[in-house]
mmCIF file of C-alpha atoms in Angstrom:
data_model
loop_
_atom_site.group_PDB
_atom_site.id
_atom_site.type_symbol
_atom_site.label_atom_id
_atom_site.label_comp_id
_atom_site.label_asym_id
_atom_site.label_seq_id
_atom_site.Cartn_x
_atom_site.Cartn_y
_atom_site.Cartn_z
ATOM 1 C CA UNK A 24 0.000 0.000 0.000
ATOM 2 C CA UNK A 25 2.861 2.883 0.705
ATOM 3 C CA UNK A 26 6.690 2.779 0.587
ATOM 4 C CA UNK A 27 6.861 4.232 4.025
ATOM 5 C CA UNK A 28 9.463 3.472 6.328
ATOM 6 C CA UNK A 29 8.015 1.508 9.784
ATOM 7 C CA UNK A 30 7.963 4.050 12.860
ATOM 8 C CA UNK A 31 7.856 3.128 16.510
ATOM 9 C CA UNK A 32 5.968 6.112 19.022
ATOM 10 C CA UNK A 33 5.907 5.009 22.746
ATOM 11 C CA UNK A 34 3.057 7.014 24.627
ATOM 12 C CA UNK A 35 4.225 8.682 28.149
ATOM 13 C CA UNK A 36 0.682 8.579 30.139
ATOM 14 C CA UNK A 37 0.477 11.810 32.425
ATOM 15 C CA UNK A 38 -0.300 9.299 35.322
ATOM 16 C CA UNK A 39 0.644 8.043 38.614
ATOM 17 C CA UNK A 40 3.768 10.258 38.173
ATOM 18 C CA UNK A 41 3.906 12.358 41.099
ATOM 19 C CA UNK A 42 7.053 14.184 40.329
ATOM 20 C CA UNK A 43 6.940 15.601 36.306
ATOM 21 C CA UNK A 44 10.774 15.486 36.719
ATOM 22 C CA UNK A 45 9.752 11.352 35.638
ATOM 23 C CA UNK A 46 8.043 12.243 32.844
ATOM 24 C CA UNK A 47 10.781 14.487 32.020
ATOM 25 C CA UNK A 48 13.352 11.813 32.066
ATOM 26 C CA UNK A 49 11.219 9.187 29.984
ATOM 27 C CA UNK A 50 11.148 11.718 27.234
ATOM 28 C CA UNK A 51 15.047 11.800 27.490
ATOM 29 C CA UNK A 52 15.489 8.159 27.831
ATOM 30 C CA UNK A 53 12.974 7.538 25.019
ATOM 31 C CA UNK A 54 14.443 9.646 22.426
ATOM 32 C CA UNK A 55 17.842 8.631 23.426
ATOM 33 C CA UNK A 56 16.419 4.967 22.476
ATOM 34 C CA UNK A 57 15.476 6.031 19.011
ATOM 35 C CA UNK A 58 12.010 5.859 19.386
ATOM 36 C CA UNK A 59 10.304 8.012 16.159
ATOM 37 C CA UNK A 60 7.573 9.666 18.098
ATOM 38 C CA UNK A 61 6.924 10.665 22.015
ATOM 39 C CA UNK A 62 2.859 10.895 22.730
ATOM 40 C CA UNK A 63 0.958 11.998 25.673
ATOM 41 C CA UNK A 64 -3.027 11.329 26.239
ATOM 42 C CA UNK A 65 -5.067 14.528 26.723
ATOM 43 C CA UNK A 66 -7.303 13.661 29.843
ATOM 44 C CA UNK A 67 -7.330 15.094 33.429
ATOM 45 C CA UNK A 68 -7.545 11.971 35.645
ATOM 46 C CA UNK A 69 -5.572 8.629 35.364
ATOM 47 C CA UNK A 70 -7.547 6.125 33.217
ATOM 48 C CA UNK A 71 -6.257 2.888 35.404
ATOM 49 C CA UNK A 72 -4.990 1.966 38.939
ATOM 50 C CA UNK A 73 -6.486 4.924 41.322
ATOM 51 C CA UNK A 74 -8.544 7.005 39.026
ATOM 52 C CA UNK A 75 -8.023 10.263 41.406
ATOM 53 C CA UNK A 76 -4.158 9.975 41.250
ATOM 54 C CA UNK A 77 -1.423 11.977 39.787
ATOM 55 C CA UNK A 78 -1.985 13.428 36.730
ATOM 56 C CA UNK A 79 -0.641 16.052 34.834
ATOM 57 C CA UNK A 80 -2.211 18.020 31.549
ATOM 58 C CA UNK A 81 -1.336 17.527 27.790
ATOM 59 C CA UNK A 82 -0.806 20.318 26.233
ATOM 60 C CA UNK A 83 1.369 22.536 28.877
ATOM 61 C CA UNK A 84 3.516 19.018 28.336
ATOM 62 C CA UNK A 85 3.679 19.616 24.932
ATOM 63 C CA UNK A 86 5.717 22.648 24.920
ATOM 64 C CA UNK A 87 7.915 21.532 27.647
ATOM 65 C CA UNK A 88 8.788 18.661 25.252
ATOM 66 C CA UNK A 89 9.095 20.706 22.292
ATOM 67 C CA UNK A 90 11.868 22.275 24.290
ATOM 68 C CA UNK A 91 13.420 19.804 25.849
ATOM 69 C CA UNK A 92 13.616 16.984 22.371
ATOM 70 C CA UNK A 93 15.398 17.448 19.468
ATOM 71 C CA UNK A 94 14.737 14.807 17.239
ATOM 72 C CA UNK A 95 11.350 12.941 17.904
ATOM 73 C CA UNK A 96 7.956 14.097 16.513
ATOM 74 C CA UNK A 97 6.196 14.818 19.756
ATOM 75 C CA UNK A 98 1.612 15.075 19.979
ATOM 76 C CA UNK A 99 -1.292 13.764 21.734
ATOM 77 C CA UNK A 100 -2.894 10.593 21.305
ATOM 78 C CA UNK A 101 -5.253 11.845 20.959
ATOM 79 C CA UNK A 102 -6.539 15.472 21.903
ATOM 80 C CA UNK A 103 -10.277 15.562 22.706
ATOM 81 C CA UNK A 104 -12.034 17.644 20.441
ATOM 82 C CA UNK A 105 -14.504 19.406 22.649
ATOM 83 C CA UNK A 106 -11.888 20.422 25.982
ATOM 84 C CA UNK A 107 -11.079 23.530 23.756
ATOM 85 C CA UNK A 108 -12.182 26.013 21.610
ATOM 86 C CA UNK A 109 -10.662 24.897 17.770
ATOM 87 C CA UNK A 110 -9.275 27.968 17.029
ATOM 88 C CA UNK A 111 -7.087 27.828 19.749
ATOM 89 C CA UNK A 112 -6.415 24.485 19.789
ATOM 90 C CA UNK A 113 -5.153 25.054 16.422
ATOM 91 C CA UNK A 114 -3.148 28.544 17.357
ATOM 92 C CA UNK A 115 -1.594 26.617 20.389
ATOM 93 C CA UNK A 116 -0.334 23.662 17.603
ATOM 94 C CA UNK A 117 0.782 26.075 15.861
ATOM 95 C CA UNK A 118 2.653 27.851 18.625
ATOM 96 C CA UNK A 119 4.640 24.267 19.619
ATOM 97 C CA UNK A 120 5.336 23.607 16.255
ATOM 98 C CA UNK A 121 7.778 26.626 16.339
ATOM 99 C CA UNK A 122 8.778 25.664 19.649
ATOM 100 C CA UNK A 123 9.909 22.456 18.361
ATOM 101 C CA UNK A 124 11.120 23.326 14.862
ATOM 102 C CA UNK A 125 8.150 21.570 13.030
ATOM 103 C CA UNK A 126 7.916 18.195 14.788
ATOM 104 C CA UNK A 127 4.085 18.326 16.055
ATOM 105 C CA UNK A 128 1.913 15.518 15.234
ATOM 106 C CA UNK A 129 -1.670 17.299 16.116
ATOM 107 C CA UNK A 130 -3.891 14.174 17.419
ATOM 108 C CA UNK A 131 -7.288 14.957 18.008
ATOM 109 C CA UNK A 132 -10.390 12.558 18.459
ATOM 110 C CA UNK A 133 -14.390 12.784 19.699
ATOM 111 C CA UNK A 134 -13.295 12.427 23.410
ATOM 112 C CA UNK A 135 -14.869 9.367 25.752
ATOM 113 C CA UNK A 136 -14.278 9.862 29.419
ATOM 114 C CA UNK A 137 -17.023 10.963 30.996
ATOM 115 C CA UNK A 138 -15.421 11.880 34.100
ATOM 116 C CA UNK A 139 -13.252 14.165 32.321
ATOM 117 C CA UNK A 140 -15.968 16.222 30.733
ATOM 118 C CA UNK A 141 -18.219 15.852 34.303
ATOM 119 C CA UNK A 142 -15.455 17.127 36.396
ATOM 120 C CA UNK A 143 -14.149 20.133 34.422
ATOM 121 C CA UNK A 144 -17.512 21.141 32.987
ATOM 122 C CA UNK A 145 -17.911 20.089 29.650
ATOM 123 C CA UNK A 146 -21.105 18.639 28.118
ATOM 124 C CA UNK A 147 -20.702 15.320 27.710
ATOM 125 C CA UNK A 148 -23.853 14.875 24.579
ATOM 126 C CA UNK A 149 -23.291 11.427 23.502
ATOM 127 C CA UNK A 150 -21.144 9.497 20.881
ATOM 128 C CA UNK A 151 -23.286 11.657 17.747
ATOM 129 C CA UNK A 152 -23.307 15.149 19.548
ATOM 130 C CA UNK A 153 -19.274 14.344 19.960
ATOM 131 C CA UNK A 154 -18.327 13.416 16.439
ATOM 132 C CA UNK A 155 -20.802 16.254 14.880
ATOM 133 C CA UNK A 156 -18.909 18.521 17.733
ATOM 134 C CA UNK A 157 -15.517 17.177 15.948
ATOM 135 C CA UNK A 158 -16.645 17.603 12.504
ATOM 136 C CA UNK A 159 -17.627 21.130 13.178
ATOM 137 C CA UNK A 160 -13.906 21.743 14.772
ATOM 138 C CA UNK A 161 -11.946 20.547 12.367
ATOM 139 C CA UNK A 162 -12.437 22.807 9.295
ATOM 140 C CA UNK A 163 -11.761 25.644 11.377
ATOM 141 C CA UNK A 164 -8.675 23.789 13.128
ATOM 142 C CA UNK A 165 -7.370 23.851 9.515
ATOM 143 C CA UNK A 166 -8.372 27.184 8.890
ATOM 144 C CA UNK A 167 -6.905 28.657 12.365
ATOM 145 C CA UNK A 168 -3.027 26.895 11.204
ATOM 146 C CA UNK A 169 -3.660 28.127 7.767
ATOM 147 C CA UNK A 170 -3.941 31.933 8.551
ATOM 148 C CA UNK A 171 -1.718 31.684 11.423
ATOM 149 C CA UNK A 172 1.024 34.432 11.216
ATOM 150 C CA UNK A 173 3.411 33.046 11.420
ATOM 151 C CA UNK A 174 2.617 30.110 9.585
ATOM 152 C CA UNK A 175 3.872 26.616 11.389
ATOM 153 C CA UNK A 176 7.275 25.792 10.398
ATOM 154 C CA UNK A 177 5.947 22.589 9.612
ATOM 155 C CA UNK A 178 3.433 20.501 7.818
ATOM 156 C CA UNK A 179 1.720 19.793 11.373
ATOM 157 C CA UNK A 180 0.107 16.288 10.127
ATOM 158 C CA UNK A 181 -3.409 15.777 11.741
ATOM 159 C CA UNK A 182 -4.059 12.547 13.478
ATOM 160 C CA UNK A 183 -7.284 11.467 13.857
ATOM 161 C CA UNK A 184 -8.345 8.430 16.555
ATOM 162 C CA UNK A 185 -11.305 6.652 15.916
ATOM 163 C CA UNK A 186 -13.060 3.607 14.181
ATOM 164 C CA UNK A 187 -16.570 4.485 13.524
ATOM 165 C CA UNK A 188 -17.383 3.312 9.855
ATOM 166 C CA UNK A 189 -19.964 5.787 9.446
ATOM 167 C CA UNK A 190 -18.659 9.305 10.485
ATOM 168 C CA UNK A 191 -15.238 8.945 12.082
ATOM 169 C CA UNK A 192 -13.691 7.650 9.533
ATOM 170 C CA UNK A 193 -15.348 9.930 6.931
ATOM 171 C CA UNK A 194 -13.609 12.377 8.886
ATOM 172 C CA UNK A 195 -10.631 10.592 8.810
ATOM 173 C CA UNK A 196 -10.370 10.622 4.857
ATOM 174 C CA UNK A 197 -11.853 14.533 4.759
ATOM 175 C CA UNK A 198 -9.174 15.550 7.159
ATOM 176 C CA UNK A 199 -6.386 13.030 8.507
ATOM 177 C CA UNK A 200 -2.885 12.364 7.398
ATOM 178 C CA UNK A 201 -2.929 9.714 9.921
ATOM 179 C CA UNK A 202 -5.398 6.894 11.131
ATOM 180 C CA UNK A 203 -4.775 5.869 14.251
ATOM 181 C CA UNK A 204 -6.962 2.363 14.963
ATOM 182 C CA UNK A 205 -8.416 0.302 17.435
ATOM 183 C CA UNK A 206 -8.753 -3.476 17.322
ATOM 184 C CA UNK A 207 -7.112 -6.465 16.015
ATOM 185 C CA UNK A 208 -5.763 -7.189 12.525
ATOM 186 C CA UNK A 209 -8.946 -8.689 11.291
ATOM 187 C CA UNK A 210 -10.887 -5.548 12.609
ATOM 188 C CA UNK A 211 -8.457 -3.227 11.437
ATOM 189 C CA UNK A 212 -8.035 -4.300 7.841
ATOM 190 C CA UNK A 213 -12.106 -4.604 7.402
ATOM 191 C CA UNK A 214 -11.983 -0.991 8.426
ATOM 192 C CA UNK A 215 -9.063 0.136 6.394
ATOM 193 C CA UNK A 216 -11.310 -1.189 3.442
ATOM 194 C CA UNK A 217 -14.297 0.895 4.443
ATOM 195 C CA UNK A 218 -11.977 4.276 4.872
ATOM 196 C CA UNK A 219 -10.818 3.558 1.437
ATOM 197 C CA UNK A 220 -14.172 3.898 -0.046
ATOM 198 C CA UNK A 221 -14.649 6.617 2.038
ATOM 199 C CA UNK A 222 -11.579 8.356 0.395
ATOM 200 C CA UNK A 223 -13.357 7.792 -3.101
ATOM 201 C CA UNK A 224 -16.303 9.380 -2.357
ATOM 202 C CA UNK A 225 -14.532 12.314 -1.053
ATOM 203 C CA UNK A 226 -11.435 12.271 -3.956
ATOM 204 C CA UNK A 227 -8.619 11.726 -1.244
ATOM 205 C CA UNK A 228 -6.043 9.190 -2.287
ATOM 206 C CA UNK A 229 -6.369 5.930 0.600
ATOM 207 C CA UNK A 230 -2.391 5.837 0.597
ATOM 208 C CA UNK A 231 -1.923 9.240 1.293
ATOM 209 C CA UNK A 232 -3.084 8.897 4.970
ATOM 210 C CA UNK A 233 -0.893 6.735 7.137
ATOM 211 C CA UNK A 234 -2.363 3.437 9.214
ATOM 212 C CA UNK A 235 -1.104 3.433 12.794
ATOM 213 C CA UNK A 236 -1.893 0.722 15.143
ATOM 214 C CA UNK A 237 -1.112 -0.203 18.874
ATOM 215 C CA UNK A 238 2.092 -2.104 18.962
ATOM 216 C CA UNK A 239 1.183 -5.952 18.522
ATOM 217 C CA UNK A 240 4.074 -7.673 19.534
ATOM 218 C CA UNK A 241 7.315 -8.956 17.681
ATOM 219 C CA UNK A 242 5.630 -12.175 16.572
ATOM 220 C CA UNK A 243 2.441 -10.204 15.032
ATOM 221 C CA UNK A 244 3.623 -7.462 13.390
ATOM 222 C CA UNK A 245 4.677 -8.169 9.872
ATOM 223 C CA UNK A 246 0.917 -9.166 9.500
ATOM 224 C CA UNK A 247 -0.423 -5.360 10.473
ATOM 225 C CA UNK A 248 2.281 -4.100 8.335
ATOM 226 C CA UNK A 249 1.115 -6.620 5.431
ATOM 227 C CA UNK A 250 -2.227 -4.561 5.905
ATOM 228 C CA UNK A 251 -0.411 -1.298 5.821
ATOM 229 C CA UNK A 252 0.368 -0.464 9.183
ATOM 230 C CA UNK A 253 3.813 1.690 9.038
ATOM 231 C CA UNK A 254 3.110 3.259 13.049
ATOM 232 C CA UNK A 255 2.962 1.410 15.551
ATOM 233 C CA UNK A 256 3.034 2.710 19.517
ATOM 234 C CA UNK A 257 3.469 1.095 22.830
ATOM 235 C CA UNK A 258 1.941 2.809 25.992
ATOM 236 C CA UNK A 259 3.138 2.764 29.487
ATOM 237 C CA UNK A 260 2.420 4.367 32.679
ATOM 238 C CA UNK A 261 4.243 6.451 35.652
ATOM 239 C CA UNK A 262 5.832 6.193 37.804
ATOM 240 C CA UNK A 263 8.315 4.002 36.639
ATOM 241 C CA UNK A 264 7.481 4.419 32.163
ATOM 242 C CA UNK A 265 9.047 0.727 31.793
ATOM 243 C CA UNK A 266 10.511 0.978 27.604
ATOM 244 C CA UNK A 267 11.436 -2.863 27.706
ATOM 245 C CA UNK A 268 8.510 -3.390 25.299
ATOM 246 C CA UNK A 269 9.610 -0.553 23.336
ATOM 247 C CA UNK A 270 13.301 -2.058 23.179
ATOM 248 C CA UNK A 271 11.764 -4.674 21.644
ATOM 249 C CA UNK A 272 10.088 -3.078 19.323
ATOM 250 C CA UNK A 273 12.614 -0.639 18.505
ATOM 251 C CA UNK A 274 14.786 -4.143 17.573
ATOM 252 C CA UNK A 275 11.941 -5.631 15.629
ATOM 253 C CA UNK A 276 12.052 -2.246 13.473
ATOM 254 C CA UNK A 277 15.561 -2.131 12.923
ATOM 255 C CA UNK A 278 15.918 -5.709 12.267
ATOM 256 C CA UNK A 279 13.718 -4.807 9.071
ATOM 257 C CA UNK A 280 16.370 -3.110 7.634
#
């Protein structure tokens, strides 16, 4: 499907790290591993263990790491849509794009944790009022980086998170350079298929926007690659942000030549 090289991103989740300076040194120790691409999650509260514990927020993250990196592509995986107004969502992109010298990935997706929205104040709607809240935002996300003065020193590639046949992944071939998808290989090449035929009705080329995945394992990955999967990222947790997985995977993708 493309000639793109295989990438491996590691996600750093904002939780159960009660000191940032660990989050700080994961981002060294990750892009010291070779790792392509450092993510964050953009929610308030941990999402396992003790769902009130440390946390820390996404975006003020964002431009620390912009600073403190100088090789990796850095974003959010993903960004929910409705925690902020789009235009500046899109003027803050734009903003660490600069401060990283054109390595932001801008993630974004309909959002899902209720207690997120609940505790800071957002409407949570449901599943529809959240994707038509996301379709609305993203046209003038593009707009807001396109008239930004000045402009982003780079692309800034828009990641979308999502597998909804019907509207996400419309979105996804109106708007995405990136897919990033849920499920296993069977469920992620069925909808690969249907985001294709999305892309014709819509005059996008399907191998224009990248497949990313959750890391499979060593033994399973050729197979997700076989069904175009060039981005694959492992996730782990504070305090400790363990990167033996991503060793291996690192090892798997060099080993590929």
């Amino acid at each position: 499907m493309t000639d793109r090289r295989v990438r491996i991103a590691v996600q750093l989740q904002p939780e159960h790290a009660p000191d940032y300076g660990l989050i700080r040194d994961a981002v060294l120790r990750a892009e010291d591993a070779g790792v392509d691409i450092i993510f964050n999650w953009d929610h308030f509260y941990p999402l396992n263990g003790d769902l009130d514990g440390a946390h820390f927020e996404c975006w003020t993250m964002l431009g620390a790491w912009a600073e403190q990196t100088e090789r990796v592509q850095i974003g959010a995986l993903v960004t929910g849509g409705g925690y902020r107004n789009p235009d500046l969502l899109a003027d803050m992109a734009r903003t660490v794009d600069h401060i990283s010298g054109g390595r932001l990935i801008l993630g974004i997706g309909a959002g899902w944790n209720q207690k997120d929205y609940d505790s800071f104040g957002y409407e949570f709607g449901t599943p529809g009022s959240r994707l038509r809240l996301l379709a609305e935002y993203l046209p003038r996300i593009e707009h807001r980086l396109a008239v930004g003065n000045p402009a982003a020193p780079g692309s800034v590639p828009v990641l979308i998170g999502g597998g909804g046949e019907k509207k996400t992944l419309r979105l996804v071939a109106q708007h995405a350079d990136i897919w990033h998808a849920f499920g296993d290989l069977e469920t992620l090449t069925r909808k690969s298929a249907i985001l294709a035929e999305h892309c014709a009705e819509v005059g996008t080329d399907p191998a224009a926007i990248e497949r990313s995945s959750s890391w499979p394992g060593a033994d399973a990955a050729q197979g997700f690659v076989d069904a175009g999967v060039t981005l694959f990222t492992i996730g782990t947790p504070g305090p400790d942000y363990d990167l033996t997985q991503v060793r291996e995977a690192l090892a798997w993708r060099d080993a590929q030549g």
